[in-house]
Amino acid sequence: MSPAAITDNLGTRFIGQRVIYYPRLPSTMDVAKRQAQQGATEGTVIVAGEQTAGRGRMKRGWLSPRGSIALSIILYPELAYLSSLIMVASLGVARCIEKVAGLKPEIKWPNDVLINGKKVCGILIESEVKGSRADYAIIGIGINVNLKPSDFPEIPPLATSLSHELGREVSQLDMVRCLLAEIERLYLVLPSGDAVYQEWRHNLVTLGKKVQVSSEETTLEGIAESVASDGSLLLRQSDGSLTKIVAGDVTLLS
Ligand code: BTN
């Protein structure tokens, strides 16, 4: 996968018009952060053939061997759109899995993408806020594309890959190009209303289910009643109370 192959006739306004490719690096997030701090143009994308120190949510690691997609997109959004980036990213991934691989993905709050109940993609958003503006935001996406999960004991048991679910390999190049185009499309419609929020909400497998939500401080159980337009989860607990959860990890209990 070369930067030119990603960029040629991509048809986007800015996402993916500049691509920096590394065959192997610790984490695309670190390079993207450095690039953003040096004022890289919006939409610059860092792509890695493999990562040796990939980062996940909640201070976890993320394994991205060859055969997986690891990329980070640099954006400079207005502060008001920062919380919508989880929606933009997870919907972009879900749309492309459907378009390129023909599989039926679901989104587990906040932004894991599942196929047949197993995680195939993780998304990490890192941002720096200065006053009333986001200095930068980086969308990091890791997708297990062409790999056999059982070859990697470090990959959690409830994970899968596109090739494993489909029974054949999927073009990583087509998937990356699709992601950049869809994410730009979704990002550009954010100012026009709540269409992205509504589509994300409808694709969430979590709503109406009994769940356990673990955050860094606590673990709560209840029914995932709804999501607010800022992306937070509203959890109805057995005592009738409704708790707003901004960040956490959900386990579906039913
Ligand atoms: C998760 O915990 O589910 C999020 C995983 C995010 C992994 C991606 S791979 C590309 C980018 N670089 C990283 O180090 N992490 C993100």
CSV table of C-alpha atoms and ligand atoms in Angstrom, one decimal:
chain,number,residue,atom,x,y,z
A,1,MET,CA,0.0,0.0,0.0
A,2,SER,CA,1.7,3.2,-1.2
A,3,PRO,CA,0.6,6.8,-0.3
A,4,ALA,CA,0.1,7.4,-4.1
A,5,ALA,CA,-2.2,4.4,-4.4
A,6,ILE,CA,-4.3,5.7,-1.5
A,7,THR,CA,-4.4,9.3,-2.7
A,8,ASP,CA,-4.9,8.8,-6.5
A,9,ASN,CA,-8.4,9.9,-7.6
A,10,LEU,CA,-9.6,9.7,-4.0
A,11,GLY,CA,-12.0,12.5,-4.7
A,12,THR,CA,-11.9,14.0,-1.2
A,13,ARG,CA,-11.4,17.6,-0.4
A,14,PHE,CA,-8.8,17.2,2.3
A,15,ILE,CA,-8.8,13.9,4.1
A,16,GLY,CA,-6.2,11.6,2.5
A,17,GLN,CA,-4.8,14.3,0.2
A,18,ARG,CA,-1.6,13.9,2.2
A,19,VAL,CA,-0.7,10.4,3.3
A,20,ILE,CA,2.5,9.5,5.2
A,21,TYR,CA,3.1,5.7,5.1
A,22,TYR,CA,5.4,3.8,7.5
A,23,PRO,CA,5.9,0.0,6.9
A,24,ARG,CA,6.4,-0.4,10.7
A,25,LEU,CA,6.3,2.1,13.6
A,26,PRO,CA,5.4,2.2,17.3
A,27,SER,CA,2.0,4.0,16.9
A,28,THR,CA,0.4,6.2,14.2
A,29,MET,CA,-1.0,8.3,17.0
A,30,ASP,CA,2.4,9.6,18.1
A,31,VAL,CA,3.4,10.6,14.6
A,32,ALA,CA,0.0,12.2,14.0
A,33,LYS,CA,0.3,14.2,17.2
A,34,ARG,CA,3.8,15.4,16.3
A,35,GLN,CA,2.6,16.3,12.8
A,36,ALA,CA,-0.5,18.2,14.2
A,37,GLN,CA,1.7,20.1,16.6
A,38,GLN,CA,3.9,21.2,13.7
A,39,GLY,CA,0.8,22.4,11.8
A,40,ALA,CA,0.2,19.6,9.3
A,41,THR,CA,-2.6,20.3,6.9
A,42,GLU,CA,-6.0,19.1,8.0
A,43,GLY,CA,-6.8,15.6,6.7
A,44,THR,CA,-3.2,14.4,6.8
A,45,VAL,CA,-3.2,10.7,7.3
A,46,ILE,CA,-0.6,8.5,8.9
A,47,VAL,CA,-0.8,4.8,7.8
A,48,ALA,CA,1.3,2.0,9.1
A,49,GLY,CA,1.9,-1.5,7.7
A,50,GLU,CA,2.3,-2.7,11.3
A,51,GLN,CA,2.6,-1.1,14.7
A,52,THR,CA,4.9,-2.3,17.5
A,53,ALA,CA,3.3,-0.2,20.3
A,54,GLY,CA,-0.3,0.4,19.2
A,55,ARG,CA,-2.5,2.2,21.8
A,56,GLY,CA,-6.0,1.4,22.7
A,57,ARG,CA,-8.7,3.1,24.8
A,58,MET,CA,-8.5,3.2,28.6
A,59,LYS,CA,-4.7,2.9,28.6
A,60,ARG,CA,-4.8,-0.5,26.9
A,61,GLY,CA,-2.5,-1.7,24.1
A,62,TRP,CA,-3.7,-2.5,20.6
A,63,LEU,CA,-2.2,-5.3,18.5
A,64,SER,CA,-1.8,-4.4,14.9
A,65,PRO,CA,0.3,-6.9,13.0
A,66,ARG,CA,0.5,-7.0,9.2
A,67,GLY,CA,-2.9,-7.8,7.7
A,68,SER,CA,-4.5,-5.1,9.9
A,69,ILE,CA,-5.2,-1.5,9.1
A,70,ALA,CA,-3.7,1.1,11.4
A,71,LEU,CA,-4.2,4.7,10.6
A,72,SER,CA,-4.6,8.1,12.2
A,73,ILE,CA,-6.3,11.2,10.7
A,74,ILE,CA,-5.5,14.7,11.7
A,75,LEU,CA,-8.4,17.1,12.0
A,76,TYR,CA,-8.8,20.7,13.4
A,77,PRO,CA,-12.6,20.7,14.3
A,78,GLU,CA,-14.5,23.4,16.1
A,79,LEU,CA,-14.9,22.4,19.7
A,80,ALA,CA,-18.7,21.9,19.2
A,81,TYR,CA,-17.9,18.9,16.9
A,82,LEU,CA,-15.3,17.2,19.0
A,83,SER,CA,-17.7,14.8,20.7
A,84,SER,CA,-19.2,13.8,17.3
A,85,LEU,CA,-15.9,12.4,16.1
A,86,ILE,CA,-16.6,9.0,17.7
A,87,MET,CA,-19.8,8.9,15.7
A,88,VAL,CA,-18.1,10.0,12.5
A,89,ALA,CA,-15.4,7.4,12.9
A,90,SER,CA,-17.5,4.4,13.9
A,91,LEU,CA,-20.1,5.1,11.2
A,92,GLY,CA,-17.4,5.6,8.6
A,93,VAL,CA,-15.9,2.2,9.5
A,94,ALA,CA,-19.4,0.5,9.6
A,95,ARG,CA,-20.4,1.9,6.2
A,96,CYS,CA,-17.1,0.7,4.6
A,97,ILE,CA,-17.2,-2.8,6.1
A,98,GLU,CA,-20.6,-3.1,4.5
A,99,LYS,CA,-19.6,-1.5,1.2
A,100,VAL,CA,-16.2,-3.2,0.7
A,101,ALA,CA,-16.6,-6.5,2.5
A,102,GLY,CA,-20.4,-6.9,2.3
A,103,LEU,CA,-20.6,-7.8,6.0
A,104,LYS,CA,-23.2,-6.4,8.4
A,105,PRO,CA,-21.4,-4.5,11.2
A,106,GLU,CA,-22.9,-3.2,14.4
A,107,ILE,CA,-21.5,-0.5,16.7
A,108,LYS,CA,-21.1,-1.1,20.4
A,109,TRP,CA,-21.1,2.1,22.4
A,110,PRO,CA,-19.1,4.2,22.2
A,111,ASN,CA,-17.2,3.2,19.1
A,112,ASP,CA,-16.3,-0.5,18.8
A,113,VAL,CA,-17.3,-2.1,15.5
A,114,LEU,CA,-18.5,-5.7,15.8
A,115,ILE,CA,-19.4,-8.4,13.3
A,116,ASN,CA,-21.5,-11.3,14.6
A,117,GLY,CA,-21.0,-9.9,18.2
A,118,LYS,CA,-17.2,-9.9,17.9
A,119,LYS,CA,-14.9,-6.8,17.8
A,120,VAL,CA,-13.3,-6.2,14.4
A,121,CYS,CA,-12.3,-2.5,14.9
A,122,GLY,CA,-11.2,-0.2,17.6
A,123,ILE,CA,-11.2,3.6,17.5
A,124,LEU,CA,-9.2,6.0,19.6
A,125,ILE,CA,-9.7,9.7,19.5
A,126,GLU,CA,-7.1,12.0,21.1
A,127,SER,CA,-7.4,15.7,21.2
A,128,GLU,CA,-5.8,18.8,22.7
A,129,VAL,CA,-8.1,21.7,23.6
A,130,LYS,CA,-6.8,25.3,24.0
A,131,GLY,CA,-9.4,27.7,25.3
A,132,SER,CA,-12.5,27.5,23.1
A,133,ARG,CA,-10.8,25.7,20.2
A,134,ALA,CA,-9.6,22.2,19.6
A,135,ASP,CA,-6.0,22.6,18.9
A,136,TYR,CA,-6.2,19.3,17.0
A,137,ALA,CA,-8.0,16.0,17.1
A,138,ILE,CA,-6.7,12.7,15.9
A,139,ILE,CA,-9.0,9.8,14.9
A,140,GLY,CA,-7.1,6.5,15.2
A,141,ILE,CA,-8.6,3.5,13.6
A,142,GLY,CA,-7.4,-0.1,13.9
A,143,ILE,CA,-9.2,-2.8,11.8
A,144,ASN,CA,-8.4,-6.5,11.8
A,145,VAL,CA,-8.6,-7.2,8.1
A,146,ASN,CA,-6.7,-10.2,6.8
A,147,LEU,CA,-5.6,-12.1,9.8
A,148,LYS,CA,-6.4,-15.3,11.6
A,149,PRO,CA,-7.3,-14.3,15.2
A,150,SER,CA,-6.2,-17.7,16.5
A,151,ASP,CA,-2.7,-16.9,15.3
A,152,PHE,CA,-2.5,-14.1,17.9
A,153,PRO,CA,-3.1,-15.3,21.5
A,154,GLU,CA,-2.8,-11.7,22.6
A,155,ILE,CA,-5.9,-10.8,20.7
A,156,PRO,CA,-8.9,-11.0,23.1
A,157,PRO,CA,-11.2,-14.0,22.5
A,158,LEU,CA,-14.1,-11.8,21.6
A,159,ALA,CA,-12.3,-10.4,18.6
A,160,THR,CA,-12.5,-11.3,14.9
A,161,SER,CA,-11.2,-10.2,11.5
A,162,LEU,CA,-12.9,-9.4,8.2
A,163,SER,CA,-11.3,-12.3,6.4
A,164,HIS,CA,-12.2,-14.7,9.2
A,165,GLU,CA,-15.9,-13.7,9.0
A,166,LEU,CA,-16.0,-13.6,5.2
A,167,GLY,CA,-13.9,-16.7,4.4
A,168,ARG,CA,-11.7,-14.7,2.0
A,169,GLU,CA,-9.3,-11.8,2.0
A,170,VAL,CA,-10.4,-8.2,1.7
A,171,SER,CA,-8.5,-5.4,-0.1
A,172,GLN,CA,-6.8,-3.2,2.5
A,173,LEU,CA,-6.3,-0.5,0.0
A,174,ASP,CA,-10.0,-0.4,-0.9
A,175,MET,CA,-10.9,-0.3,2.7
A,176,VAL,CA,-8.5,2.6,3.5
A,177,ARG,CA,-9.7,4.6,0.5
A,178,CYS,CA,-13.3,4.0,1.5
A,179,LEU,CA,-12.6,5.0,5.1
A,180,LEU,CA,-11.0,8.3,4.1
A,181,ALA,CA,-13.9,9.2,1.8
A,182,GLU,CA,-16.7,8.2,4.2
A,183,ILE,CA,-15.1,9.9,7.2
A,184,GLU,CA,-14.8,13.1,5.2
A,185,ARG,CA,-18.4,12.9,4.0
A,186,LEU,CA,-19.7,12.4,7.6
A,187,TYR,CA,-17.4,15.1,9.0
A,188,LEU,CA,-18.5,17.7,6.5
A,189,VAL,CA,-22.2,17.1,7.3
A,190,LEU,CA,-21.8,17.7,11.0
A,191,PRO,CA,-22.7,21.5,10.8
A,192,SER,CA,-25.9,20.7,8.9
A,193,GLY,CA,-27.9,19.0,11.7
A,194,ASP,CA,-28.1,15.8,13.7
A,195,ALA,CA,-28.1,13.2,10.8
A,196,VAL,CA,-24.8,11.7,12.0
A,197,TYR,CA,-26.0,11.3,15.6
A,198,GLN,CA,-29.3,9.8,14.4
A,199,GLU,CA,-27.5,7.2,12.1
A,200,TRP,CA,-25.0,6.4,14.8
A,201,ARG,CA,-27.8,5.9,17.4
A,202,HIS,CA,-29.7,3.6,15.0
A,203,ASN,CA,-26.6,1.4,14.4
A,204,LEU,CA,-25.8,1.0,18.2
A,205,VAL,CA,-26.3,-2.6,19.2
A,206,THR,CA,-26.1,-1.5,22.9
A,207,LEU,CA,-29.4,0.3,23.3
A,208,GLY,CA,-32.2,-1.4,25.2
A,209,LYS,CA,-29.8,-4.1,26.4
A,210,LYS,CA,-28.7,-5.0,29.9
A,211,VAL,CA,-25.1,-3.9,30.2
A,212,GLN,CA,-22.2,-3.6,32.5
A,213,VAL,CA,-20.2,-0.3,32.1
A,214,SER,CA,-16.7,-0.1,33.4
A,215,SER,CA,-14.9,3.2,33.6
A,216,GLU,CA,-11.5,3.9,35.2
A,217,GLU,CA,-13.3,4.7,38.5
A,218,THR,CA,-16.3,2.4,38.7
A,219,THR,CA,-18.4,-0.4,37.3
A,220,LEU,CA,-22.2,0.0,36.9
A,221,GLU,CA,-25.0,-2.2,35.7
A,222,GLY,CA,-28.3,-1.4,34.2
A,223,ILE,CA,-30.2,-1.0,31.0
A,224,ALA,CA,-28.6,1.1,28.2
A,225,GLU,CA,-31.6,3.4,27.7
A,226,SER,CA,-30.3,5.9,25.2
A,227,VAL,CA,-27.5,8.1,24.1
A,228,ALA,CA,-27.3,11.9,24.2
A,229,SER,CA,-26.3,13.9,21.2
A,230,ASP,CA,-22.9,14.5,22.8
A,231,GLY,CA,-22.3,10.7,22.6
A,232,SER,CA,-22.7,9.9,26.3
A,233,LEU,CA,-24.6,6.8,27.4
A,234,LEU,CA,-27.7,7.1,29.6
A,235,LEU,CA,-27.8,4.1,31.9
A,236,ARG,CA,-31.0,3.2,33.9
A,237,GLN,CA,-30.1,1.4,37.1
A,238,SER,CA,-32.3,-1.0,39.1
A,239,ASP,CA,-33.1,1.8,41.6
A,240,GLY,CA,-34.6,3.8,38.8
A,241,SER,CA,-31.8,6.4,38.6
A,242,LEU,CA,-30.5,7.5,35.2
A,243,THR,CA,-26.7,8.0,35.0
A,244,LYS,CA,-24.9,9.8,32.2
A,245,ILE,CA,-21.7,8.0,31.3
A,246,VAL,CA,-19.2,9.9,29.2
A,247,ALA,CA,-16.5,7.2,28.8
A,248,GLY,CA,-16.3,3.5,29.6
A,249,ASP,CA,-16.3,0.0,28.3
A,250,VAL,CA,-19.6,-1.8,27.8
A,251,THR,CA,-20.2,-5.6,28.3
A,252,LEU,CA,-23.5,-6.7,26.9
A,253,LEU,CA,-25.2,-8.9,29.5
A,254,SER,CA,-28.3,-9.8,27.5
B,1,BTN,C1,-9.6,0.4,21.3
B,1,BTN,O1,-9.1,0.3,22.4
B,1,BTN,O2,-10.5,-0.2,20.9
B,1,BTN,C2,-9.0,1.5,20.3
B,1,BTN,C3,-7.9,0.9,19.4
B,1,BTN,C4,-7.4,1.9,18.5
B,1,BTN,C5,-6.2,1.4,17.7
B,1,BTN,C6,-5.7,2.3,16.6
B,1,BTN,S1,-4.7,1.5,15.4
B,1,BTN,C7,-4.3,3.1,14.7
B,1,BTN,C8,-4.1,4.1,15.9
B,1,BTN,N1,-2.8,3.9,16.4
B,1,BTN,C9,-2.8,3.5,17.7
B,1,BTN,O3,-1.7,3.3,18.4
B,1,BTN,N2,-4.0,3.2,18.1
B,1,BTN,C10,-5.0,3.6,17.1
